[in-house]
Coordinates of N, CA and C in Angstrom, one line a residue:
X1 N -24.7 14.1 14.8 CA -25.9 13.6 14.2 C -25.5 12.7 12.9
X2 N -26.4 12.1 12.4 CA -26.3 11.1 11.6 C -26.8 11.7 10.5
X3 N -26.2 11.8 9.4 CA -26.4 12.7 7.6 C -27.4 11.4 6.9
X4 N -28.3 11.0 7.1 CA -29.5 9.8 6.3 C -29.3 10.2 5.1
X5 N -28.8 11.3 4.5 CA -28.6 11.3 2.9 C -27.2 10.1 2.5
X6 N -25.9 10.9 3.2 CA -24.8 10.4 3.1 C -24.3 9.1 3.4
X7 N -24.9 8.7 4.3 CA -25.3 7.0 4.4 C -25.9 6.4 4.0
X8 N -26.6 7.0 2.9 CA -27.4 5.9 2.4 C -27.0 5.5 1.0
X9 N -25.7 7.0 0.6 CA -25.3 6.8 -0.5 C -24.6 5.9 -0.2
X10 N -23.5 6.1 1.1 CA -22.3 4.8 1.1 C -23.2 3.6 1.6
X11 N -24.4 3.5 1.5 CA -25.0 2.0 1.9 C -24.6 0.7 0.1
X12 N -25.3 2.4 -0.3 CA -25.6 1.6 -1.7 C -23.8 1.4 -2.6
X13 N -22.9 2.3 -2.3 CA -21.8 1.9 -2.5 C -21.2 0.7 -2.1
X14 N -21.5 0.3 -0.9 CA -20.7 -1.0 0.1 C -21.2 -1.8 -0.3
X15 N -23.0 -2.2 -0.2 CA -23.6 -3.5 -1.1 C -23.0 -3.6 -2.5
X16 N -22.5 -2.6 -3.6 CA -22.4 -2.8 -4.5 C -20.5 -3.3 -4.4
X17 N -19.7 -3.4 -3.5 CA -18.1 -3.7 -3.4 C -19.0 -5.1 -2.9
X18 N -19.6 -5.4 -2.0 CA -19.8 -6.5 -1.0 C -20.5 -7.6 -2.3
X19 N -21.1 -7.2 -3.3 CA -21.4 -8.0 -4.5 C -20.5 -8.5 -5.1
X20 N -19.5 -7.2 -5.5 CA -18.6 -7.3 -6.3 C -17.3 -8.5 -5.7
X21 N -16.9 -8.6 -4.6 CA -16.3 -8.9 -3.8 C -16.4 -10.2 -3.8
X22 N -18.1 -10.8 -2.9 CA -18.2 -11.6 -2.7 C -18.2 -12.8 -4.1
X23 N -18.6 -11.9 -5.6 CA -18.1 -12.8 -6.8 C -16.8 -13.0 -6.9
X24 N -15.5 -12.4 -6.2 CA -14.4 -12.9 -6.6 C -14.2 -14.1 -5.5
X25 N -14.9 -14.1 -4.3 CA -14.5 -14.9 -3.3 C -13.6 -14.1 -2.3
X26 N -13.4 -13.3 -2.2 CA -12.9 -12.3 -0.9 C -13.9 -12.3 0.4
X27 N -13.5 -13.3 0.9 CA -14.0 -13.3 2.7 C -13.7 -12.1 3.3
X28 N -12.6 -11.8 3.2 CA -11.9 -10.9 3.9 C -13.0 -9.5 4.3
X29 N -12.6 -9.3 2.7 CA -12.9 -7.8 2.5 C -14.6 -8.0 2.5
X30 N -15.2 -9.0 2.6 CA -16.9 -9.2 2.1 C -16.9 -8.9 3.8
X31 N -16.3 -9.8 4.9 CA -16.4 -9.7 6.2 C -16.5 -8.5 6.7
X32 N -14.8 -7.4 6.3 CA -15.5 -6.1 6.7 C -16.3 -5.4 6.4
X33 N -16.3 -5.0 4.9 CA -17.8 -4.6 4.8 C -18.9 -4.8 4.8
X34 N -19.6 -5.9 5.4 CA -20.7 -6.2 6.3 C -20.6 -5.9 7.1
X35 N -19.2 -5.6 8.1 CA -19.5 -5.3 9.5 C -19.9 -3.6 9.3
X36 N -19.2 -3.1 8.4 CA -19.4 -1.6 8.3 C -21.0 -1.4 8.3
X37 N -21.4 -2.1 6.8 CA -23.1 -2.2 7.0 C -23.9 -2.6 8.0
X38 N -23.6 -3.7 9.1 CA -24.5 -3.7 9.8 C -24.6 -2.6 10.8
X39 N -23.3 -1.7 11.0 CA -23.7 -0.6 11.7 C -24.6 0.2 11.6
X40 N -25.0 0.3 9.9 CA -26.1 1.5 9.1 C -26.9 0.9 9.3
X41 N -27.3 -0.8 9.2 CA -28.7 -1.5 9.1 C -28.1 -2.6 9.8
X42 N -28.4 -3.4 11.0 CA -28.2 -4.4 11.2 C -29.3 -5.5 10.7
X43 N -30.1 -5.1 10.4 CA -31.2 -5.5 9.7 C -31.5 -6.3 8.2
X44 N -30.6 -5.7 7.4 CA -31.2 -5.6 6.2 C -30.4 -6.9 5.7
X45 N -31.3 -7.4 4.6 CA -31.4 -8.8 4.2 C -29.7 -9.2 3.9
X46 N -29.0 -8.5 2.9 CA -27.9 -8.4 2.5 C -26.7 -8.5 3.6
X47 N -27.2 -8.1 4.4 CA -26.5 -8.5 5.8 C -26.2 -9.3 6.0
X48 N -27.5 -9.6 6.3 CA -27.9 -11.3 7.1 C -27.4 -12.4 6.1
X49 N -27.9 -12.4 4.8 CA -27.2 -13.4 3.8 C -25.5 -13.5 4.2
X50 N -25.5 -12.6 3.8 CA -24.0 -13.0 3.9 C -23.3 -12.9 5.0
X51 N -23.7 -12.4 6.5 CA -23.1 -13.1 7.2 C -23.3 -14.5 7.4
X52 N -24.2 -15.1 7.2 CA -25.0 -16.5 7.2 C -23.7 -17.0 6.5
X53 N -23.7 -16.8 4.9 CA -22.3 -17.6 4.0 C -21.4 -17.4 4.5
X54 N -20.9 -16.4 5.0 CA -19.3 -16.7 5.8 C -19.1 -17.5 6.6
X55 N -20.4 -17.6 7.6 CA -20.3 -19.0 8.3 C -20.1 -20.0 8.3
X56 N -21.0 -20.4 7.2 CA -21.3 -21.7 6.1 C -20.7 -22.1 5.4
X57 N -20.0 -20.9 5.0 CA -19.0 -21.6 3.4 C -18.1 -21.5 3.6
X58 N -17.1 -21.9 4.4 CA -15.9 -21.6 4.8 C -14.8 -22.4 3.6
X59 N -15.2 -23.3 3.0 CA -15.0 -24.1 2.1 C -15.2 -23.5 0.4
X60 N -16.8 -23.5 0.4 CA -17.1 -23.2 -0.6 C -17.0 -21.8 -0.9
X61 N -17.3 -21.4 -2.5 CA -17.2 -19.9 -2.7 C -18.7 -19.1 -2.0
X62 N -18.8 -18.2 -1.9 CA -19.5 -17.3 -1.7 C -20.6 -17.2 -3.0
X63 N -22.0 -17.4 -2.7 CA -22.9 -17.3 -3.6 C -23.9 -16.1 -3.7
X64 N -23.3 -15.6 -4.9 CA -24.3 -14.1 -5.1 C -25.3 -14.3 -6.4
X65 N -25.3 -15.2 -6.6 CA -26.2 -15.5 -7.7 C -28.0 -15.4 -7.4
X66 N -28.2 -15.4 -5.9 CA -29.2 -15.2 -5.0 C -29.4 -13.9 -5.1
X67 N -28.5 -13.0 -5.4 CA -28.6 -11.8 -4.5 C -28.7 -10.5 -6.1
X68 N -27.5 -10.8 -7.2 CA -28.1 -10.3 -8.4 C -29.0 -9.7 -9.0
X69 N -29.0 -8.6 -9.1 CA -30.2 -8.4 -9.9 C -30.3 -9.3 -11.4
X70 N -31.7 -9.5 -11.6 CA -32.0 -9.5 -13.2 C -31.7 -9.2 -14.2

């Protein structure tokens, strides 16, 4: 079975490396931890953004200035 507590703590751990990450410019590491996330949420917006930029920006850096909180 699936622990919904324990996953949801490493949800919020991975978005917060996939932030972190994506401001240094690491495709790499931004690529797999999205894949890891979409297994928990295929859904969820943070996903979708950034698989969208890895597509897109193959060139450019990676923009999290969208995604930041306040």
């Amino acid at each position: 079975g699936r622990d919904e507590a324990t996953l949801a703590m490493l949800e919020v751990r991975a978005k917060e490396q996939v932030l972190a990450l994506a401001a240094l410019n690491d495709k790499q590491s931004v690529a797999s931890l999205v894949g890891d996330l979409k297994q928990i949420d295929p859904t969820d917006p943070l996903v979708e953004r950034m698989e969208k930029q890895l597509e897109t920006h193959r060139r450019r850096r990676l923009d999290v200035s969208h995604i930041l909180p306040e």
